[in-house]
Amino acid sequence: MPEPAQQRTSSPEATAPGPRIVASVLPADLSRLGEEVAALEAAGVDWIQWDVMDACFVPNLTFGPDVIAAARRHTSLPFEAQLMVANPDVLIGPCVEAGCERVIVHAESTHNLHRSLMHVAESGGRAGVAMNPATPVEAVVNVLDLVDLVLVMTVNPGFGGQAYLATMEPKLRLARSALEATGRRIWLEVDGGIAPDTIVSCAGAGADVFVTGSTLFHDPRGPRHAVQELRDLATQGIGDPAFRMR
Ligand code: DX5
C-alpha cells in the first residue's frame, strides 16, 4: 500500500513557495468545457477543483467522473475532486481513474473518515479532508497523517456566488496551528466567496490555497487578471512564505 502522506513531497505543486490559486469550474459554460479548462490553464491557475455534488449531501446536483474524464485531455493542470456527496466511497476510485490527483472527502459525509481517506491512497490518489462551516477542527486532527490538504469551507457548500464567512477565520488559525504541529507541509485550502476584498484576511489567518469560481469567471478584465490580482493579494496576506515553510 502506497505511503499516502509522503507522496506530497514529490508532487509538482509542492515545491515553489507562495499561495495557490485554484479554479472551481462550477460557473463554467459546460457546453464548451474543453475550451474552458484550457483557458483556465492559460490564465495561470495552479490546479482545477471539481465540485462533485449529488443533490443529497448538498442541495445541488453537478457532475461526476465521466465529465472530469472528458475534460482531462484538454489540459495538463492537476485536478482535485471535492466530494460533496452522501456516499463518497463509491466515487473515490472513479475520480482517480478520471484523472484526479487528489480526492477531498468531507468529514461529515462518511461514518468512517479514516477508512475513506485510506481508500483514496489505495486507489492511487492523494487525500484531502474538508469541513463544512459548523464542523470543528477537532473532527480532522486524527486523520492529518493521511492527507496533504485540509479544506475549510468559507460558505455552506452547494452553490457559487455566496458571501464569504469571515467568522471562519478563527477556525483557520486553529487549523493552521494543528497543521504546523504535524511538522509536515499540509495545504490549508479555503473555498467560497474568495475575492479581492476577502482573500487578504483569510490568507493572514493561515490559508495558502484559494478556490475561486465567480471572481475568476466574472472579472471584466479576464481570468488572467483575476488570477494575478488574487495571487498578489494572497501573498500580501500570507507575508513571507519562507516563514510558513519552516
Ligand atoms: C461551493 C463550491 C465552491 C464554489 C465557489 O459549494 O464548493 O467551489 O464553486 O464559488 P465562488 O468562488 O463563486 O464562491
Tab-separated table of C-alpha atoms and ligand atoms in Angstrom:
chain	number	residue	atom	x	y	z
A	1	MET	CA	0.000	0.000	0.000
A	2	PRO	CA	1.495	3.401	-1.005
A	3	GLU	CA	2.536	5.821	1.784
A	4	PRO	CA	-0.103	8.490	1.050
A	5	ALA	CA	1.331	11.385	3.040
A	6	GLN	CA	4.897	11.097	1.733
A	7	GLN	CA	3.656	11.334	-1.886
A	8	ARG	CA	3.167	15.007	-1.170
A	9	THR	CA	6.834	15.850	-1.222
A	10	SER	CA	7.202	14.610	-4.808
A	11	SER	CA	4.083	16.380	-6.175
A	12	PRO	CA	4.736	19.133	-8.690
A	13	GLU	CA	2.583	21.526	-6.638
A	14	ALA	CA	4.699	21.083	-3.549
A	15	THR	CA	7.925	22.960	-4.008
A	16	ALA	CA	7.544	26.618	-5.039
A	17	PRO	CA	6.689	28.881	-2.064
A	18	GLY	CA	3.647	31.172	-2.107
A	19	PRO	CA	-0.118	30.897	-2.421
A	20	ARG	CA	-2.025	28.666	-4.871
A	21	ILE	CA	-4.978	29.888	-6.897
A	22	VAL	CA	-7.399	27.068	-7.792
A	23	ALA	CA	-10.316	27.272	-10.202
A	24	SER	CA	-13.766	25.970	-9.353
A	25	VAL	CA	-15.425	25.150	-12.689
A	26	LEU	CA	-18.952	25.499	-11.302
A	27	PRO	CA	-19.540	28.809	-13.236
A	28	ALA	CA	-18.046	27.390	-16.475
A	29	ASP	CA	-20.054	27.001	-19.717
A	30	LEU	CA	-20.321	23.196	-19.619
A	31	SER	CA	-21.224	23.076	-23.330
A	32	ARG	CA	-17.640	24.263	-24.025
A	33	LEU	CA	-15.890	22.522	-21.100
A	34	GLY	CA	-12.701	21.608	-23.027
A	35	GLU	CA	-12.137	25.216	-24.106
A	36	GLU	CA	-12.974	26.469	-20.598
A	37	VAL	CA	-10.366	24.306	-18.833
A	38	ALA	CA	-7.751	25.166	-21.477
A	39	ALA	CA	-8.499	28.872	-20.868
A	40	LEU	CA	-8.013	28.366	-17.106
A	41	GLU	CA	-4.579	26.849	-17.774
A	42	ALA	CA	-3.706	29.839	-19.995
A	43	ALA	CA	-4.905	32.182	-17.219
A	44	GLY	CA	-2.295	30.708	-14.850
A	45	VAL	CA	-4.366	28.859	-12.231
A	46	ASP	CA	-2.372	26.236	-10.271
A	47	TRP	CA	-4.942	23.457	-10.438
A	48	ILE	CA	-8.653	22.776	-11.006
A	49	GLN	CA	-11.199	21.706	-8.388
A	50	TRP	CA	-14.219	19.667	-9.498
A	51	ASP	CA	-17.271	20.256	-7.276
A	52	VAL	CA	-18.962	16.846	-7.311
A	53	MET	CA	-22.475	17.243	-5.826
A	54	ASP	CA	-25.265	14.636	-5.513
A	55	ALA	CA	-28.351	16.724	-4.502
A	56	CYS	CA	-28.298	14.784	-1.196
A	57	PHE	CA	-25.272	15.888	0.851
A	58	VAL	CA	-25.795	19.384	-0.623
A	59	PRO	CA	-28.921	20.906	-2.298
A	60	ASN	CA	-27.438	20.870	-5.796
A	61	LEU	CA	-26.517	18.306	-8.500
A	62	THR	CA	-23.424	18.841	-10.701
A	63	PHE	CA	-21.085	16.380	-12.442
A	64	GLY	CA	-19.173	13.151	-11.865
A	65	PRO	CA	-16.134	11.172	-13.081
A	66	ASP	CA	-17.276	10.958	-16.721
A	67	VAL	CA	-17.360	14.744	-17.120
A	68	ILE	CA	-13.978	15.036	-15.355
A	69	ALA	CA	-12.500	12.404	-17.698
A	70	ALA	CA	-13.865	14.291	-20.720
A	71	ALA	CA	-12.062	17.445	-19.602
A	72	ARG	CA	-8.840	15.576	-18.711
A	73	ARG	CA	-7.477	15.526	-22.250
A	74	HIS	CA	-7.879	19.316	-22.690
A	75	THR	CA	-5.361	20.438	-20.051
A	76	SER	CA	-2.251	19.272	-18.194
A	77	LEU	CA	-3.306	21.064	-14.993
A	78	PRO	CA	-3.602	18.896	-11.869
A	79	PHE	CA	-7.191	18.027	-10.875
A	80	GLU	CA	-8.766	17.553	-7.472
A	81	ALA	CA	-12.310	16.410	-6.767
A	82	GLN	CA	-14.280	17.774	-3.784
A	83	LEU	CA	-16.847	15.096	-2.993
A	84	MET	CA	-19.977	16.812	-1.663
A	85	VAL	CA	-21.873	13.526	-1.734
A	86	ALA	CA	-23.565	11.268	0.805
A	87	ASN	CA	-21.611	8.146	-0.241
A	88	PRO	CA	-18.050	9.246	-1.133
A	89	ASP	CA	-16.520	5.751	-1.111
A	90	VAL	CA	-18.216	4.754	-4.393
A	91	LEU	CA	-16.773	7.789	-6.237
A	92	ILE	CA	-13.192	7.801	-4.911
A	93	GLY	CA	-11.751	5.197	-7.322
A	94	PRO	CA	-13.644	6.503	-10.389
A	95	CYS	CA	-12.448	10.101	-9.715
A	96	VAL	CA	-8.821	8.961	-9.527
A	97	GLU	CA	-9.278	6.946	-12.726
A	98	ALA	CA	-10.836	10.030	-14.366
A	99	GLY	CA	-7.580	11.917	-13.771
A	100	CYS	CA	-7.818	13.487	-10.285
A	101	GLU	CA	-4.523	13.510	-8.345
A	102	ARG	CA	-6.347	14.411	-5.139
A	103	VAL	CA	-9.760	13.456	-3.803
A	104	ILE	CA	-11.223	15.526	-0.961
A	105	VAL	CA	-13.651	13.759	1.394
A	106	HIS	CA	-15.971	15.733	3.674
A	107	ALA	CA	-15.632	14.830	7.363
A	108	GLU	CA	-19.459	14.965	7.639
A	109	SER	CA	-20.143	12.623	4.707
A	110	THR	CA	-18.874	9.247	5.946
A	111	HIS	CA	-19.233	7.035	9.031
A	112	ASN	CA	-15.546	6.055	8.823
A	113	LEU	CA	-13.457	9.026	7.692
A	114	HIS	CA	-10.150	7.262	8.387
A	115	ARG	CA	-11.118	4.294	6.181
A	116	SER	CA	-12.404	6.577	3.377
A	117	LEU	CA	-9.138	8.558	3.327
A	118	MET	CA	-7.121	5.327	3.292
A	119	HIS	CA	-9.295	4.249	0.348
A	120	VAL	CA	-8.090	7.323	-1.603
A	121	ALA	CA	-4.463	6.213	-1.132
A	122	GLU	CA	-5.341	2.617	-2.035
A	123	SER	CA	-6.870	4.000	-5.256
A	124	GLY	CA	-3.558	5.706	-6.099
A	125	GLY	CA	-4.593	9.268	-5.225
A	126	ARG	CA	-3.659	11.848	-2.612
A	127	ALA	CA	-6.288	12.523	0.047
A	128	GLY	CA	-7.728	15.782	1.325
A	129	VAL	CA	-10.308	16.331	4.063
A	130	ALA	CA	-12.971	19.057	4.106
A	131	MET	CA	-15.060	20.673	6.852
A	132	ASN	CA	-18.377	22.493	6.483
A	133	PRO	CA	-18.621	25.794	8.420
A	134	ALA	CA	-20.195	24.208	11.533
A	135	THR	CA	-17.638	21.372	11.814
A	136	PRO	CA	-14.806	21.941	14.328
A	137	VAL	CA	-11.111	21.386	13.532
A	138	GLU	CA	-11.060	18.609	16.150
A	139	ALA	CA	-13.047	16.473	13.709
A	140	VAL	CA	-9.973	16.079	11.465
A	141	VAL	CA	-6.922	16.187	13.778
A	142	ASN	CA	-6.770	12.375	13.998
A	143	VAL	CA	-6.503	11.928	10.224
A	144	LEU	CA	-3.892	14.569	9.377
A	145	ASP	CA	-1.309	11.814	8.803
A	146	LEU	CA	-3.403	10.630	5.841
A	147	VAL	CA	-3.869	13.913	3.960
A	148	ASP	CA	-1.854	16.552	2.121
A	149	LEU	CA	-4.643	19.134	2.185
A	150	VAL	CA	-7.288	20.383	4.609
A	151	LEU	CA	-10.238	22.369	3.222
A	152	VAL	CA	-12.092	24.859	5.417
A	153	MET	CA	-15.313	25.820	3.629
A	154	THR	CA	-15.938	29.573	3.842
A	155	VAL	CA	-19.549	29.170	2.634
A	156	ASN	CA	-22.123	26.440	3.189
A	157	PRO	CA	-21.429	24.139	0.229
A	158	GLY	CA	-23.765	23.764	-2.726
A	159	PHE	CA	-23.591	26.954	-4.790
A	160	GLY	CA	-21.189	29.526	-6.181
A	161	GLY	CA	-21.637	33.276	-5.722
A	162	GLN	CA	-22.307	33.166	-1.964
A	163	ALA	CA	-20.956	35.643	0.630
A	164	TYR	CA	-17.637	34.819	2.343
A	165	LEU	CA	-17.974	33.798	6.029
A	166	ALA	CA	-15.304	35.869	7.885
A	167	THR	CA	-16.429	34.012	11.026
A	168	MET	CA	-14.338	31.076	9.738
A	169	GLU	CA	-11.033	32.960	10.299
A	170	PRO	CA	-10.561	31.884	13.957
A	171	LYS	CA	-11.090	28.294	12.761
A	172	LEU	CA	-8.444	28.826	10.057
A	173	ARG	CA	-5.956	29.901	12.729
A	174	LEU	CA	-6.726	26.773	14.763
A	175	ALA	CA	-6.336	24.615	11.652
A	176	ARG	CA	-3.022	26.307	10.750
A	177	SER	CA	-1.660	25.551	14.232
A	178	ALA	CA	-2.800	21.903	14.032
A	179	LEU	CA	-1.163	21.501	10.607
A	180	GLU	CA	2.123	23.067	11.734
A	181	ALA	CA	2.160	20.822	14.816
A	182	THR	CA	2.438	17.797	12.481
A	183	GLY	CA	5.828	19.009	11.208
A	184	ARG	CA	4.686	18.217	7.675
A	185	ARG	CA	3.722	20.650	4.928
A	186	ILE	CA	-0.047	20.260	4.507
A	187	TRP	CA	-2.002	22.706	2.332
A	188	LEU	CA	-4.738	24.762	4.045
A	189	GLU	CA	-7.409	25.459	1.445
A	190	VAL	CA	-10.417	27.807	1.574
A	191	ASP	CA	-13.392	27.753	-0.734
A	192	GLY	CA	-16.380	30.082	-1.098
A	193	GLY	CA	-16.622	33.855	-1.577
A	194	ILE	CA	-12.904	34.258	-2.293
A	195	ALA	CA	-12.454	37.682	-3.898
A	196	PRO	CA	-10.076	40.688	-3.799
A	197	ASP	CA	-11.898	42.060	-0.724
A	198	THR	CA	-11.814	38.773	1.238
A	199	ILE	CA	-8.568	36.984	0.302
A	200	VAL	CA	-6.100	39.101	2.316
A	201	SER	CA	-7.694	38.392	5.715
A	202	CYS	CA	-8.125	34.656	5.158
A	203	ALA	CA	-4.528	34.422	3.900
A	204	GLY	CA	-3.460	36.210	7.059
A	205	ALA	CA	-5.486	33.688	9.096
A	206	GLY	CA	-3.417	30.842	7.671
A	207	ALA	CA	-4.836	29.714	4.316
A	208	ASP	CA	-2.434	29.149	1.402
A	209	VAL	CA	-4.726	27.628	-1.246
A	210	PHE	CA	-7.664	29.670	-2.560
A	211	VAL	CA	-10.501	28.145	-4.604
A	212	THR	CA	-12.438	30.651	-6.646
A	213	GLY	CA	-15.300	30.468	-9.139
A	214	SER	CA	-17.236	33.729	-9.595
A	215	THR	CA	-14.213	36.045	-9.223
A	216	LEU	CA	-12.317	34.116	-11.896
A	217	PHE	CA	-15.139	33.747	-14.420
A	218	HIS	CA	-16.736	37.184	-13.953
A	219	ASP	CA	-13.706	39.521	-13.836
A	220	PRO	CA	-14.354	42.116	-16.595
A	221	ARG	CA	-10.580	42.226	-17.247
A	222	GLY	CA	-10.431	38.463	-17.808
A	223	PRO	CA	-9.316	35.405	-15.809
A	224	ARG	CA	-5.571	36.085	-16.169
A	225	HIS	CA	-6.034	39.461	-14.453
A	226	ALA	CA	-8.168	37.831	-11.734
A	227	VAL	CA	-5.533	35.151	-11.009
A	228	GLN	CA	-2.680	37.645	-10.784
A	229	GLU	CA	-4.647	40.076	-8.587
A	230	LEU	CA	-5.707	37.272	-6.190
A	231	ARG	CA	-2.165	35.835	-6.068
A	232	ASP	CA	-0.647	39.274	-5.266
A	233	LEU	CA	-3.223	39.974	-2.546
A	234	ALA	CA	-2.825	36.499	-1.003
A	235	THR	CA	0.949	36.975	-0.910
A	236	GLN	CA	0.398	40.225	0.980
A	237	GLY	CA	-1.862	38.408	3.437
A	238	ILE	CA	0.464	35.489	3.986
A	239	GLY	CA	3.531	37.695	4.421
A	240	ASP	CA	6.856	35.862	3.862
A	241	PRO	CA	6.120	32.369	2.597
A	242	ALA	CA	9.537	31.237	3.891
A	243	PHE	CA	8.039	31.751	7.382
A	244	ARG	CA	5.417	29.165	6.551
A	245	MET	CA	7.858	26.640	5.178
A	246	ARG	CA	9.831	26.040	8.395
B	1	DX5	C1	-19.492	25.627	-3.372
B	1	DX5	C2	-18.271	25.169	-4.120
B	1	DX5	C3	-17.306	26.286	-4.431
B	1	DX5	C4	-17.891	27.374	-5.286
B	1	DX5	C5	-17.010	28.598	-5.191
B	1	DX5	O1	-20.063	24.576	-2.707
B	1	DX5	O2	-17.601	24.173	-3.372
B	1	DX5	O3	-16.152	25.756	-5.062
B	1	DX5	O4	-17.997	26.956	-6.596
B	1	DX5	O5	-17.613	29.616	-5.903
B	1	DX5	P1	-17.438	31.162	-5.506
B	1	DX5	O6	-15.971	31.474	-5.692
B	1	DX5	O7	-18.304	31.831	-6.527
B	1	DX5	O8	-17.894	31.341	-4.118
